[in-house]
Tab-separated table of C-alpha atoms and ligand atoms in Angstrom:
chain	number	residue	atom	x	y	z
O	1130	UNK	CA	23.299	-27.360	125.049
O	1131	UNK	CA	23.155	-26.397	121.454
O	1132	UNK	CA	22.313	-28.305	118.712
O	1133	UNK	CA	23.888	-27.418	115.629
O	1134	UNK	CA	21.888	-30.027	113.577
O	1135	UNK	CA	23.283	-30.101	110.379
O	1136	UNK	CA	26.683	-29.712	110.810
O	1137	UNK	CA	28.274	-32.391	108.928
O	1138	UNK	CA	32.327	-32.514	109.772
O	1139	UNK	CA	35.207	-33.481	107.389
O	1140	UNK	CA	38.300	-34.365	108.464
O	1141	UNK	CA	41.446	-33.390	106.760
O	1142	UNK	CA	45.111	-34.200	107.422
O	1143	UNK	CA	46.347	-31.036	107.687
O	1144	UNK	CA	46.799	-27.046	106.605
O	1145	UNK	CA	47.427	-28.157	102.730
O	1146	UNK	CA	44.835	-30.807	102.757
O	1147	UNK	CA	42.363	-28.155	104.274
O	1148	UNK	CA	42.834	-25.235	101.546
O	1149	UNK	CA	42.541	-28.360	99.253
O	1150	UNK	CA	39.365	-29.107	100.311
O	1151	UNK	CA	37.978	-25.637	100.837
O	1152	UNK	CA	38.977	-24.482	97.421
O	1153	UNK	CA	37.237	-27.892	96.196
O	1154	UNK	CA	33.868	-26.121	97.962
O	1155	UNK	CA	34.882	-22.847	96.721
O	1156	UNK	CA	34.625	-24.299	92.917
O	1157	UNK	CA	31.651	-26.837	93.979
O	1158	UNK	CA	29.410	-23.422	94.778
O	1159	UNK	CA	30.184	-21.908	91.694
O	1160	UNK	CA	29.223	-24.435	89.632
O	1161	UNK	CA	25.887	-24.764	91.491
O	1162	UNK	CA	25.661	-21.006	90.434
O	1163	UNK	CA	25.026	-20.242	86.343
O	1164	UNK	CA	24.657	-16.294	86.996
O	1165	UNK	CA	26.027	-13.607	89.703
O	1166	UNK	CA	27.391	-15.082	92.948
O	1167	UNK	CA	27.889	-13.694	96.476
O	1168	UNK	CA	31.108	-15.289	98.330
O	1169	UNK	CA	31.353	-14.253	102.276
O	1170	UNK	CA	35.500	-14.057	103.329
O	1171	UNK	CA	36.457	-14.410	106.649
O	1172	UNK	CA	39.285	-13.203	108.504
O	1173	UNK	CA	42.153	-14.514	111.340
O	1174	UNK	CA	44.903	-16.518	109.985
O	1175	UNK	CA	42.636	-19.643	108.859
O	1176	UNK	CA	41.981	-18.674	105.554
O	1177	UNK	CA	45.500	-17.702	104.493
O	1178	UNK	CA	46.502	-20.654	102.746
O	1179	UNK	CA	42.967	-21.292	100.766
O	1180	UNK	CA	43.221	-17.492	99.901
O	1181	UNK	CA	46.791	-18.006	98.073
O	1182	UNK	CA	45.970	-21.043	96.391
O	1183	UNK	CA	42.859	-19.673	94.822
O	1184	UNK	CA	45.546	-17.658	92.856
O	1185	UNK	CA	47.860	-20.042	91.581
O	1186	UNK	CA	46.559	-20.911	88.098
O	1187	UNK	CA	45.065	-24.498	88.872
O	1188	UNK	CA	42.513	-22.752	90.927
O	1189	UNK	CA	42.298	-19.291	89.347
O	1190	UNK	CA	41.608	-20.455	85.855
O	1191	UNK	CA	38.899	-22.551	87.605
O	1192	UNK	CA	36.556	-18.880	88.427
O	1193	UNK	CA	34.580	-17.332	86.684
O	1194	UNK	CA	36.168	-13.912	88.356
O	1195	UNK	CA	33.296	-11.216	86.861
O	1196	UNK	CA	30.407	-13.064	87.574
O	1197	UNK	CA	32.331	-13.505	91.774
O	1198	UNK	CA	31.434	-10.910	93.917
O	1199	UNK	CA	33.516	-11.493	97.241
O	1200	UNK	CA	32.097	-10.135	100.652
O	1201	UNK	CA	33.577	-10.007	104.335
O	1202	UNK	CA	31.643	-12.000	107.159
O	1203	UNK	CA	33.611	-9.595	110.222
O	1204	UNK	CA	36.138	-6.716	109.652
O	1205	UNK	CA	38.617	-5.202	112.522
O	1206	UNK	CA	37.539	-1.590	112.442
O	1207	UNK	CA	41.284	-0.464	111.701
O	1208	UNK	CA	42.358	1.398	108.428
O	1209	UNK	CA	42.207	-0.643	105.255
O	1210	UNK	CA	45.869	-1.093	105.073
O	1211	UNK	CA	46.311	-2.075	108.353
O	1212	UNK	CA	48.116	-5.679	108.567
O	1213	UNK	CA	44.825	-6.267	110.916
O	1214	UNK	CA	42.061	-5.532	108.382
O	1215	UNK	CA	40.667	-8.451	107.405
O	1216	UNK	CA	39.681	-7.674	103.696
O	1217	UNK	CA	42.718	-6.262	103.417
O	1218	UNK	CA	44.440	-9.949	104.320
O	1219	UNK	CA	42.571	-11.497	101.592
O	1220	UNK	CA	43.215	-8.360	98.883
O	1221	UNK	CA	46.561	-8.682	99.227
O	1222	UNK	CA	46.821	-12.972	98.892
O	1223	UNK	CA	44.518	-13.599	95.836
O	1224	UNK	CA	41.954	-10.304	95.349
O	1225	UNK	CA	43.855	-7.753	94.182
O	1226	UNK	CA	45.639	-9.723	91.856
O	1227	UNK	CA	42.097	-11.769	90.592
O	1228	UNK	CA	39.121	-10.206	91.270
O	1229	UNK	CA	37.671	-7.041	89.129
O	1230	UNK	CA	37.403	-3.959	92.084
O	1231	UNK	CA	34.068	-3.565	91.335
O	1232	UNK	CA	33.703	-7.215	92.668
O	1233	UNK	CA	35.126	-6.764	95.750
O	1234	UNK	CA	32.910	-5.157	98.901
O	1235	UNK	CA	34.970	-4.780	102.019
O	1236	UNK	CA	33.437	-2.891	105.066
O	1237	UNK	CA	34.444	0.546	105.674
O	1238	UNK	CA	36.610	1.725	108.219
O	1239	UNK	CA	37.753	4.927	107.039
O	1240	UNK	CA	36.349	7.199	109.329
O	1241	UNK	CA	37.126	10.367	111.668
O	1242	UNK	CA	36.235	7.939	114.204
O	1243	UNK	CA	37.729	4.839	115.237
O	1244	UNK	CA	35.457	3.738	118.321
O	1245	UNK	CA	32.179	3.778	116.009
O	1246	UNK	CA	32.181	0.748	114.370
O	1247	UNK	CA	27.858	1.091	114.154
O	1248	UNK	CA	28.993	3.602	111.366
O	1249	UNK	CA	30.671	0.797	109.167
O	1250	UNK	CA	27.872	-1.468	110.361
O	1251	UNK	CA	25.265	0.635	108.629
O	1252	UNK	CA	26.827	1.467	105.628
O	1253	UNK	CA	27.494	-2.342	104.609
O	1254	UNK	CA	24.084	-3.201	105.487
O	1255	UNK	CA	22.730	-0.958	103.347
O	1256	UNK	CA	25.678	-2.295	100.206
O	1257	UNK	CA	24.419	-5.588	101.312
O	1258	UNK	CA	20.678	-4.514	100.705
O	1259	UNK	CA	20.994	-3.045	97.606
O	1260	UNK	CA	23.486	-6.172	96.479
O	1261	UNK	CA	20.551	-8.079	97.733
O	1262	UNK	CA	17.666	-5.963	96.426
O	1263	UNK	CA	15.585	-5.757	99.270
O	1264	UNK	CA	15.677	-5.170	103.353
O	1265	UNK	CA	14.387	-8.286	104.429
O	1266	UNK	CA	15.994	-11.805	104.126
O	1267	UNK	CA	14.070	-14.893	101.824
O	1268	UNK	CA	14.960	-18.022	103.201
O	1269	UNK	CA	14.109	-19.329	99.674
O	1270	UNK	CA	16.226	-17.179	98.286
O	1271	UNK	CA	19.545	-17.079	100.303
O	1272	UNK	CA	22.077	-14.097	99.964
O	1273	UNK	CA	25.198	-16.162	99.774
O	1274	UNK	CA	26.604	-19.472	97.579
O	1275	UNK	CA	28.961	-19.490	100.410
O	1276	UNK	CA	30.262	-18.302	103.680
O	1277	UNK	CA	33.572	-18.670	105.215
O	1278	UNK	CA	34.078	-18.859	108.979
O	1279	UNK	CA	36.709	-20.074	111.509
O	1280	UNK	CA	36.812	-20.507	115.311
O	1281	UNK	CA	37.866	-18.516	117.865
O	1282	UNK	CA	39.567	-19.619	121.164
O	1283	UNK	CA	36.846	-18.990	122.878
O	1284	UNK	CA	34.241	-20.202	120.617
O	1285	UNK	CA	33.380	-16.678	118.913
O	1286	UNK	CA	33.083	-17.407	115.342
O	1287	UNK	CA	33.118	-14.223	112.870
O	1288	UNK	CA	33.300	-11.462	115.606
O	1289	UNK	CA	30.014	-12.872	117.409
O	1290	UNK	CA	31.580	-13.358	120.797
O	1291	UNK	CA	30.284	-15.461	124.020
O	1292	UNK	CA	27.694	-13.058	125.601
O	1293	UNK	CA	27.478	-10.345	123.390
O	1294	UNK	CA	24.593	-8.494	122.373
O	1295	UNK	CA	25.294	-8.821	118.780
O	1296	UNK	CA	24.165	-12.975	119.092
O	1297	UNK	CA	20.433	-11.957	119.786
O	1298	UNK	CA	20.464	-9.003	117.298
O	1299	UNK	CA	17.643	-10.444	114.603
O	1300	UNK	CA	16.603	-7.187	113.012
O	1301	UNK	CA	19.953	-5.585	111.771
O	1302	UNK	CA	21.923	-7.402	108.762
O	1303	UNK	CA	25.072	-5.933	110.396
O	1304	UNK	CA	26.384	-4.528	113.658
O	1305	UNK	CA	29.610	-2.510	115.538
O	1306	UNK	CA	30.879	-4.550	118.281
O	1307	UNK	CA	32.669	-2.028	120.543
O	1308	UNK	CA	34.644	-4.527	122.114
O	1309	UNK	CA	36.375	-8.048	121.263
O	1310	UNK	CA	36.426	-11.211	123.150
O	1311	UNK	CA	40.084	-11.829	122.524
O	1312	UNK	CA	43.118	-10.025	119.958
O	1313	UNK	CA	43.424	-8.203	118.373
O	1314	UNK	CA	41.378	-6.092	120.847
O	1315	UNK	CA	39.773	-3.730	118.194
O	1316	UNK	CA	36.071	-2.839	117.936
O	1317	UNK	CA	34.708	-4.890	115.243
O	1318	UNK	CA	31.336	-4.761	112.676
O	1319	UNK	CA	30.518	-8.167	112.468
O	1320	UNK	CA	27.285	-9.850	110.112
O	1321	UNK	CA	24.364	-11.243	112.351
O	1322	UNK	CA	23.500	-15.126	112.984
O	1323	UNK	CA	21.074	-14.485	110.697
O	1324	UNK	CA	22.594	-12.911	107.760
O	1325	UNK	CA	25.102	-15.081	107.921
O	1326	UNK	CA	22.485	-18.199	107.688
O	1327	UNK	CA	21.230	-16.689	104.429
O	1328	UNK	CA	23.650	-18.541	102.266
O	1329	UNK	CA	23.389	-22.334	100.623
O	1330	UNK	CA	26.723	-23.070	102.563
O	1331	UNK	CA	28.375	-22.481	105.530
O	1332	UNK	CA	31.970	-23.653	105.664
O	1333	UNK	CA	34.494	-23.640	108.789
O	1334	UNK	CA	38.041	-23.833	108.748
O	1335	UNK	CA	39.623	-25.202	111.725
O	1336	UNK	CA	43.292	-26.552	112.046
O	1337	UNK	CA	45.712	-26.853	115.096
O	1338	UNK	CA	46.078	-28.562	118.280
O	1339	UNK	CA	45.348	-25.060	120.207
O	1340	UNK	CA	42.145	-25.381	118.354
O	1341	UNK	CA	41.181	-29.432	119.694
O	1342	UNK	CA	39.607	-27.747	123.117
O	1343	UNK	CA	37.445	-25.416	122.480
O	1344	UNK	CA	36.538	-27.947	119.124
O	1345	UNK	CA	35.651	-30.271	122.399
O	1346	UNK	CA	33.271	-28.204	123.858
O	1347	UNK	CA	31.333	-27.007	120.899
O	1348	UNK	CA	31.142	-30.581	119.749
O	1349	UNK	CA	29.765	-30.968	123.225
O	1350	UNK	CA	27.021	-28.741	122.557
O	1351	UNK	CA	27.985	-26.240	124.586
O	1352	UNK	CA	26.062	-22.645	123.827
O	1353	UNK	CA	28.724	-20.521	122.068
O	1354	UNK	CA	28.306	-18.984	119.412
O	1355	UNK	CA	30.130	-21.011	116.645
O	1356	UNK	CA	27.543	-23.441	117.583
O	1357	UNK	CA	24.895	-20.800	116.503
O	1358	UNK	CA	26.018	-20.156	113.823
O	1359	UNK	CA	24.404	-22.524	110.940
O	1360	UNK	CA	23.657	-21.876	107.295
O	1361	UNK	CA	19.587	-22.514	106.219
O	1362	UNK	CA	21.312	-24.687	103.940
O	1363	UNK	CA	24.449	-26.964	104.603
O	1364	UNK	CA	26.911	-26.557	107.321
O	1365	UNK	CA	30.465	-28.113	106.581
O	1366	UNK	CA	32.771	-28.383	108.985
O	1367	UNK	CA	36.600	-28.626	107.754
O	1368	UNK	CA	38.744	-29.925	110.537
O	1369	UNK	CA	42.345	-31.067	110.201
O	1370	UNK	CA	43.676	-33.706	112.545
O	1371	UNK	CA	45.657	-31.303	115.017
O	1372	UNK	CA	42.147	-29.990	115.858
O	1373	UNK	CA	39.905	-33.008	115.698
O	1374	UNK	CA	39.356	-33.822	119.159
O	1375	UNK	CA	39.887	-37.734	119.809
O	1376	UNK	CA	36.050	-38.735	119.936
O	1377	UNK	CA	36.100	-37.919	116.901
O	1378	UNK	CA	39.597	-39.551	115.627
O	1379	UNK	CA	41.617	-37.080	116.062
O	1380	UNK	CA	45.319	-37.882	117.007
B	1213	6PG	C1	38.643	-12.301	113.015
B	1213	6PG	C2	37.798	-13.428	112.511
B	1213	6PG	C3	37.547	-14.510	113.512
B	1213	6PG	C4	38.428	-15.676	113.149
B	1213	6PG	C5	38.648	-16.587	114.318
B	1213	6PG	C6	39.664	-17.643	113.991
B	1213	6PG	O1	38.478	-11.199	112.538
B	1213	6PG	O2	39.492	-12.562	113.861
B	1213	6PG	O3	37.030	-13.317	111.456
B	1213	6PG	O4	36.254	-14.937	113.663
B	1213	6PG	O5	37.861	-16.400	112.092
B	1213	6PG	O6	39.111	-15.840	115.405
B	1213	6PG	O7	40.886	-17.004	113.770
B	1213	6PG	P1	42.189	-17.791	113.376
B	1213	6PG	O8	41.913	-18.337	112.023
B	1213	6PG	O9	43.274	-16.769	113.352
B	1213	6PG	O10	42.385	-18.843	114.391
């Protein structure tokens, strides 16, 4: 068992409702925020919808887009303009079209070799560092307003999957993961537990009925790691009703 203390859940109605309320957390962060703020993207096909409303002009005239500086929590190590590449997902539904370059930080993937994802591992540590301005991690003074996650089938969250090495890693900020848990079967470089902790909100997206079992077991307690995964300051957990398992009024 697992106890992911302060997870506080929210139900939604469904996909619309969701983005709704995410972009509502989105603008809550930044308001929090009066100088330079750090927002952590997250890949898989969760995010799509809050991505393209944050550039219709309702939302978009709502940031503050040079004081925004948008990060990735987990990046397939494929090509930047490969339909897989998780930055890439989220340049081409609201980034490119919002945020200044500058602002935007994906992790590299462009190199001579594809099965070393510990190369793109080290090089965004150190771009997270020096965004940071030092090596080691202040609790009172997280590196995030906010980080997006979702939830894998199998509980991974981010591309920290059951088992793997990467869950116990506490000294690296990032790390290549040679092999995924589940599709797309690409290595991945994926932040740690605790990197991804250092932020004053954690926020999941989850929607769908294939999503209500393995929402089950982690509200079970079962040790996976979306359950270990918790910010040092809230943890929100966006559900719609597809994937709200019954106990918990799901339909
Ligand atoms: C990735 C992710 C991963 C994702 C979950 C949920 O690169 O795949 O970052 O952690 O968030 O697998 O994915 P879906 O939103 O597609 O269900």
């Amino acid at each position: 068992m697992v106890s992911n203390d302060n997870r506080h859940v929210v139900p939604v109605a469904d996909p619309a409702a969701l983005a709704n309320a995410a972009a509502e957390r989105v603008i809550a962060r930044i308001s929090e925020n009066p100088g330079r703020i750090a927002i952590c993207l997250t890949g898989g096909s969760s995010p799509r919808q809050l991505y393209q409303i944050l550039a219709t002009d309702a939302w978009r005239s709502q940031i503050p887009w040079d004081r925004v500086h948008w990060f990735i929590g987990d990046e397939r190590f494929v090509p930047a303009d490969d339909p897989l590449n998780n930055m890439g997902m989220a340049r081409t539904a609201f980034l490119d079209r919002c945020a200044p370059p500058a602002n935007i930080h994906p992790i590299p993937t462009a190199t001579a070799d594809p099965t070393d994802p510990d190369w793109g591992a080290a090089l965004y540590e150190r771009k997270l560092q020096s965004f940071y301005g030092a090596d080691t991690l202040d609790d009172a003074r997280p590196l995030f307003d906010l980080v997006l996650m979702g939830v894998g089938p199998d509980g991974h969250t981010a591309s920290l999957f059951p088992d793997d090495p990467a869950l116990d890693e506490t000294a690296r900020w990032v790390v290549g993961v040679p092999r995924a848990n589940v599709e797309p079967f690409v290595p991945r470089v994926t932040l740690t537990l605790s990197t991804l902790a250092s932020c004053h909100e954690m926020l999941f997206e989850v929607s769908g009925r294939d999503k209500r079992a393995i929402l089950t077991r982690l509200f079970a307690g079962e040790n996976l790691p979306a359950n270990c995964a918790q910010s040092s300051g809230e943890t929100i957990w966006l559900v719609d009703r597809e994937a709200l398992p019954e106990d918990f009024g799901g339909q």
